Coordinates of C-alpha atoms and ligand atoms in Angstrom, one line a residue:
M1 CA -0.1 -0.1 0.0
S2 CA 1.8 3.0 -1.1
R3 CA -0.2 5.8 1.5
A4 CA -2.8 6.0 3.8
T5 CA -6.4 6.5 2.0
C6 CA -8.6 8.8 4.0
D7 CA -11.8 9.1 2.2
A8 CA -15.2 10.8 3.3
R9 CA -18.2 8.2 4.1
L10 CA -21.7 8.9 4.7
P11 CA -22.2 9.6 8.5
S12 CA -24.3 6.6 10.5
I13 CA -25.2 6.1 14.4
T14 CA -24.8 3.0 15.6
N15 CA -25.1 1.1 18.7
S16 CA -26.9 3.0 21.0
S17 CA -29.1 0.7 22.4
N18 CA -28.8 -0.1 26.3
R19 CA -26.6 2.6 26.4
Y20 CA -27.8 3.8 29.9
R21 CA -28.8 0.8 31.9
M22 CA -26.9 0.3 34.4
K23 CA -24.7 2.1 36.6
D24 CA -22.1 0.3 38.5
K25 CA -19.3 2.4 37.0
P26 CA -19.3 5.9 34.7
N27 CA -20.8 5.4 31.7
I28 CA -19.1 7.0 28.6
V29 CA -20.2 7.3 25.2
V30 CA -17.7 6.9 22.8
V31 CA -18.3 8.5 19.4
G32 CA -15.9 7.3 16.5
T33 CA -15.2 9.6 13.2
G34 CA -12.5 7.6 11.8
G35 CA -8.7 8.1 11.2
T36 CA -5.7 6.4 11.9
I37 CA -6.8 4.8 15.2
A38 CA -9.8 3.4 12.6
G39 CA -6.9 2.4 9.9
R40 CA -5.4 -0.7 9.4
G41 CA -2.5 -1.7 7.6
T42 CA -1.4 -5.1 5.5
S43 CA 1.3 -6.1 7.8
A44 CA 2.7 -5.3 11.0
V45 CA 5.4 -3.3 10.0
D46 CA 3.5 -0.7 8.0
T47 CA 3.2 2.1 10.4
S48 CA 2.7 5.3 8.4
A49 CA 1.3 3.4 5.0
Y50 CA -2.0 2.6 5.6
A51 CA -5.7 2.3 4.9
C52 CA -7.2 4.7 7.5
S53 CA -10.9 4.7 8.6
V54 CA -11.8 1.4 8.0
L55 CA -12.6 -0.1 11.6
A56 CA -15.6 0.5 13.3
I57 CA -15.4 2.0 16.5
D58 CA -17.0 -1.2 18.0
E59 CA -14.1 -3.6 16.6
I60 CA -11.4 -0.7 18.0
L61 CA -13.4 -0.9 21.3
S62 CA -13.2 -4.4 20.9
A63 CA -9.7 -4.6 21.3
I64 CA -8.9 -3.3 24.6
P65 CA -11.6 -5.5 27.0
E66 CA -9.6 -3.9 29.6
A67 CA -11.5 -0.7 29.3
S68 CA -14.9 -2.5 30.5
S69 CA -13.5 -2.5 34.2
L70 CA -13.2 1.7 33.7
A71 CA -16.7 2.2 32.4
N72 CA -19.8 1.0 30.9
L73 CA -18.9 1.3 27.6
S74 CA -21.2 2.2 24.5
A75 CA -20.1 2.9 21.4
E76 CA -21.9 5.1 18.2
Q77 CA -20.2 5.8 14.7
L78 CA -20.8 9.2 13.6
L79 CA -18.5 9.5 10.7
Q80 CA -15.8 7.2 9.0
S81 CA -13.3 9.8 7.7
G82 CA -9.5 11.4 7.5
S83 CA -10.0 14.1 9.7
E84 CA -8.5 16.2 6.8
N85 CA -11.6 15.7 5.2
F86 CA -13.3 18.2 8.0
N87 CA -14.9 21.1 6.6
E88 CA -17.2 23.3 8.8
Q89 CA -20.1 21.1 8.6
H90 CA -18.0 18.1 10.0
L91 CA -17.5 20.3 13.0
L92 CA -21.2 21.4 13.2
M93 CA -21.9 18.0 12.9
I94 CA -19.4 16.5 15.6
G95 CA -20.2 19.3 18.3
K96 CA -24.3 19.1 17.9
R97 CA -23.9 15.7 18.4
V98 CA -21.6 15.6 21.5
S99 CA -23.8 18.3 22.9
E100 CA -26.6 16.2 22.9
V101 CA -25.0 13.3 24.3
L102 CA -23.5 15.5 27.3
K103 CA -27.1 16.4 27.8
D104 CA -28.6 13.1 28.7
D105 CA -27.8 12.7 32.7
T106 CA -26.7 9.2 32.8
V107 CA -24.0 9.9 30.8
D108 CA -20.6 11.0 32.5
G109 CA -18.5 11.5 29.9
V110 CA -17.6 11.4 26.1
I111 CA -14.9 10.2 24.0
L112 CA -14.5 11.4 20.2
T113 CA -11.7 8.8 18.3
H114 CA -10.8 11.1 15.3
G115 CA -7.6 11.7 13.3
T116 CA -5.0 13.4 14.8
D117 CA -4.4 15.7 11.5
T118 CA -7.0 17.8 12.3
I119 CA -7.9 16.9 16.0
E120 CA -6.5 20.2 17.7
E121 CA -9.0 22.5 15.5
T122 CA -12.0 20.2 16.5
A123 CA -10.7 19.8 20.1
Y124 CA -10.5 23.6 20.3
F125 CA -14.2 24.1 18.5
L126 CA -15.8 21.7 20.7
H127 CA -13.6 23.5 24.1
L128 CA -15.1 27.1 22.9
T129 CA -18.6 25.3 22.3
L130 CA -19.7 22.9 24.5
K131 CA -22.1 24.1 27.2
S132 CA -21.1 21.2 29.7
V133 CA -18.7 20.6 32.5
K134 CA -18.3 16.9 32.0
P135 CA -15.0 15.3 30.5
V136 CA -14.8 15.2 26.9
V137 CA -11.9 13.8 25.6
V138 CA -10.8 13.5 21.8
V139 CA -8.4 10.8 20.9
G140 CA -6.7 9.3 17.8
S141 CA -3.5 7.6 17.4
M142 CA 0.0 8.0 15.4
R143 CA -0.2 4.3 14.0
P144 CA -3.1 2.1 13.2
P145 CA -4.0 -0.9 15.3
S146 CA -2.3 -3.4 13.3
A147 CA 0.7 -1.9 13.3
M148 CA 4.1 -2.9 15.5
S149 CA 4.0 -0.7 18.9
S150 CA 0.3 0.7 17.6
D151 CA -0.5 3.7 20.4
A152 CA -4.5 3.2 19.5
S153 CA -5.2 0.5 22.1
L154 CA -3.5 2.5 24.6
N155 CA -4.4 6.1 23.7
L156 CA -8.2 5.4 23.7
Y157 CA -7.9 3.3 27.3
D158 CA -6.0 6.1 28.3
A159 CA -8.9 8.8 27.1
I160 CA -11.4 6.8 29.2
A161 CA -9.1 6.7 32.7
V162 CA -9.1 10.3 32.3
A163 CA -13.4 10.8 31.1
I164 CA -14.1 8.8 34.2
H165 CA -12.3 10.5 36.4
P166 CA -13.6 13.6 38.6
S167 CA -11.0 15.4 38.1
S168 CA -11.0 15.7 34.6
H169 CA -14.6 17.9 35.1
G170 CA -14.6 21.5 34.0
K171 CA -11.1 21.6 32.4
G172 CA -12.9 21.9 28.9
T173 CA -12.2 19.4 26.1
L174 CA -8.8 17.4 26.4
V175 CA -6.6 15.7 23.9
V176 CA -5.4 12.4 25.1
A177 CA -2.2 11.4 23.2
N178 CA 1.3 9.2 24.3
E179 CA 0.2 9.1 27.8
E180 CA -0.1 13.2 28.1
I181 CA -3.5 15.0 28.7
H182 CA -3.4 18.3 27.0
S183 CA -5.9 21.2 26.8
A184 CA -7.5 21.7 23.2
R185 CA -6.3 25.0 23.1
D186 CA -3.0 24.4 23.3
V187 CA -2.1 21.4 21.8
T188 CA -1.0 20.6 18.4
K189 CA 0.5 18.1 15.8
T190 CA 4.1 18.8 15.5
N191 CA 5.3 15.9 13.9
S192 CA 3.9 13.8 10.7
F193 CA 5.4 10.0 12.2
K194 CA 6.3 10.1 15.3
L195 CA 4.2 8.8 18.8
E196 CA 5.2 11.5 20.5
A197 CA 3.6 14.2 17.9
F198 CA 1.4 16.1 20.3
R199 CA 3.2 19.1 22.1
S200 CA 1.3 22.2 23.8
P201 CA 3.7 25.5 23.9
Y202 CA 3.4 25.5 27.9
G203 CA 3.5 21.7 28.3
A204 CA 0.7 19.1 28.8
L205 CA -1.8 19.6 31.8
G206 CA -0.5 16.1 33.0
Y207 CA -0.1 12.3 32.3
V208 CA -2.0 9.6 32.5
T209 CA -0.8 6.1 33.8
Q210 CA -1.7 2.9 35.2
G211 CA -5.4 4.2 34.4
K212 CA -5.5 7.5 36.4
P213 CA -4.6 11.1 35.1
R214 CA -2.7 12.9 37.4
Y215 CA -2.8 16.9 36.5
Y216 CA -0.4 19.5 37.3
R217 CA -1.9 22.4 35.6
T218 CA -4.9 24.1 34.6
P219 CA -6.0 25.7 31.6
S220 CA -6.0 29.6 32.5
R221 CA -8.4 30.8 29.3
D222 CA -11.9 31.0 29.4
H223 CA -13.5 27.5 27.7
T224 CA -16.8 25.6 27.3
V225 CA -19.7 27.2 29.8
S226 CA -17.5 30.7 30.3
T227 CA -17.7 31.4 26.2
P228 CA -20.5 33.3 24.8
W229 CA -21.2 30.5 21.9
S230 CA -23.0 27.1 22.0
I231 CA -23.1 25.0 19.6
D232 CA -26.7 24.2 19.9
D233 CA -27.0 27.8 18.9
I234 CA -24.6 27.9 15.9
E235 CA -26.3 26.6 12.4
A236 CA -23.5 27.8 10.1
L237 CA -20.1 29.6 10.5
P238 CA -18.6 32.6 8.5
K239 CA -15.7 31.4 5.9
V240 CA -12.4 31.9 6.9
D241 CA -9.3 31.4 4.8
V242 CA -5.4 30.7 5.7
V243 CA -2.8 32.2 3.6
Y244 CA 0.9 30.9 4.4
A245 CA 3.5 33.8 3.3
Y246 CA 6.3 33.1 1.8
G247 CA 8.4 35.6 -0.5
A248 CA 6.5 35.2 -3.6
L249 CA 3.7 34.9 -2.3
E250 CA 1.0 36.9 -5.2
S251 CA -1.6 39.1 -4.3
E252 CA -3.7 37.9 -6.3
L253 CA -4.6 35.0 -3.9
V254 CA -5.7 38.0 -1.2
R255 CA -8.0 39.6 -4.2
A256 CA -9.6 35.8 -5.0
I257 CA -9.8 35.3 -0.9
A258 CA -11.4 38.5 -0.3
A259 CA -13.7 37.9 -2.7
D260 CA -15.9 35.5 -0.8
A261 CA -14.5 35.2 2.5
S262 CA -15.2 37.2 5.8
G263 CA -11.6 36.4 7.5
L264 CA -8.0 36.4 6.3
V265 CA -5.6 34.3 9.0
F266 CA -2.2 35.3 7.5
A267 CA 0.3 32.8 8.5
G268 CA 3.3 35.6 8.3
T269 CA 6.8 35.0 8.8
G270 CA 8.4 34.9 12.1
N271 CA 6.3 37.6 14.2
G272 CA 3.8 37.8 11.6
N273 CA 5.9 39.7 9.4
I274 CA 4.2 40.7 5.8
A275 CA 6.2 41.2 2.5
E276 CA 6.3 44.6 1.5
H277 CA 4.4 44.0 -1.3
M278 CA 1.4 42.1 0.2
V279 CA 0.6 45.0 2.6
E280 CA -1.8 46.7 0.3
P281 CA -3.6 44.3 -1.1
L282 CA -4.4 43.5 2.5
R283 CA -5.0 46.8 3.5
E284 CA -7.8 47.1 0.8
A285 CA -8.7 43.9 1.2
T286 CA -9.6 45.3 4.9
R287 CA -11.0 48.3 4.2
R288 CA -13.6 46.5 1.7
G289 CA -14.7 44.6 5.6
L290 CA -12.1 41.3 5.4
H291 CA -11.2 40.6 8.8
V292 CA -7.6 40.2 8.7
V293 CA -5.9 38.8 11.5
R294 CA -1.8 38.1 11.4
A295 CA -0.2 34.8 13.1
S296 CA 3.0 33.4 12.6
R297 CA 4.0 30.2 10.4
T298 CA 7.4 29.5 13.2
G299 CA 4.3 26.9 14.9
S300 CA 5.0 28.9 18.4
G301 CA 5.4 32.5 20.1
V302 CA 3.0 35.5 20.1
V303 CA 2.5 37.7 17.5
I304 CA 2.9 41.2 18.9
R305 CA 0.0 43.8 18.0
N306 CA 1.8 47.0 16.6
G307 CA 4.8 45.1 16.6
A308 CA 5.8 44.0 12.8
Q309 CA 3.1 45.8 11.8
P310 CA 0.7 48.7 12.8
D311 CA -2.2 46.9 13.7
D312 CA -4.1 50.1 15.1
D313 CA -3.3 51.8 11.9
Y314 CA -4.4 49.3 9.4
D315 CA -7.5 48.2 11.4
W316 CA -5.9 44.6 11.5
I317 CA -6.1 41.8 14.3
V318 CA -3.5 39.4 15.7
V319 CA -3.7 36.1 17.0
D320 CA -1.8 36.5 20.1
D321 CA -0.2 33.1 20.6
Q322 CA -2.3 30.7 18.6
P323 CA -1.3 28.8 15.4
P324 CA -3.2 29.8 12.2
Q325 CA -5.4 26.5 11.8
K326 CA -6.3 27.3 15.4
A327 CA -7.1 31.4 15.2
R328 CA -9.3 30.3 12.4
I329 CA -11.5 28.9 14.6
L330 CA -11.3 31.3 16.7
L331 CA -12.4 33.9 14.3
M332 CA -15.0 31.9 12.9
L333 CA -16.9 31.7 16.6
A334 CA -15.9 35.4 17.4
M335 CA -17.7 36.6 14.1
L336 CA -20.9 35.3 15.2
G337 CA -21.3 37.6 17.9
N338 CA -19.4 40.6 16.2
P339 CA -19.3 40.2 12.5
D340 CA -17.8 43.9 12.0
E341 CA -16.2 45.0 15.5
R342 CA -12.8 44.6 15.4
R343 CA -11.8 45.6 18.8
A344 CA -14.3 42.7 19.9
L345 CA -12.2 40.0 17.7
Q346 CA -9.0 41.5 18.9
A347 CA -10.4 41.3 22.3
A348 CA -11.3 37.4 22.1
F349 CA -7.6 36.2 21.1
Y350 CA -6.7 37.8 24.2
R351 CA -9.5 36.1 26.1
F352 CA -9.7 32.5 24.8
Ligands
LIG401 N1 -5.2 11.2 7.9 C1 -5.2 10.5 9.1 C2 -6.2 12.0 9.9 O1 -6.0 12.7 10.7 C3 -4.3 10.9 10.0 C4 -4.6 10.4 11.6 O2 -5.4 9.7 11.9 O3 -3.1 10.3 12.1 O4 -7.4 10.9 9.8

């Protein structure tokens, strides 16, 4: 098999019967959406080349019988697709389903299995829009269950251990990988194939080991019940695009984006730098109503307002410390309440 195949399929929900019968252990619902954790290679040495999104969520769970001693698990298949395919409709579908499940008083927590490519975007979207203090843990794997030293079973087992634990309440959406618990706000995928792919710039919130989470930090920015956005009320998201900067970037691209998007996250070089020939096209687009957000393509650090560019003069916004792909999620949400108020949009980047 030459490369991973990740095709989008029609959503279906299965196996929700008998979900809430017992209360001897916490009741956890596992929602499957595909990804490598649902992948299969032709041989155990296929750690990076395999078919992704082929195993049903029931099959993935049946590989870890140990998990049933932690919780009463019920599974449903919401999607079966590589997460690189996920767009705003997928985000809304996932968010609304997780929200619905959380509203059931007999449910103690939700696990979302998800491809790792865009796990950080979906998790951040949930972190900002779910209105519940119950644990929501998003989990994937870097190697399919069929590969040598796959992280699939342990990651999922750890996710369940995190979801059932009282100390996970009120921490927002969590991403569990490689025995670490990350805040959805901070985590990003930083490697294309290694198990230790997930990093948070300020460190993980804690570890999970031997079936128990150990927290050492808490998220400091507002999330879930402290945000103004409820997934239940969101029917559509504004169009926001990302432009990746390089010296030969042509201004035509900005014009094309400005023609049908409401926001543009500019992944500038270094501290959100913008090449001289791009400044005027971006200013022109701003005057016509496009929200321009300066980010950095470096992968970490803060973009300083009025640093590399006079943002006050140009009416631009800066991301604070968010990478472009997560800034896009936040801008889409911030625009729901403040479509034209740039000061409010900027404030969102310092609050969430
Ligand atoms: N392409 C896969 C996905 O994001 C990769 C993975 O799950 O690790 O769905």
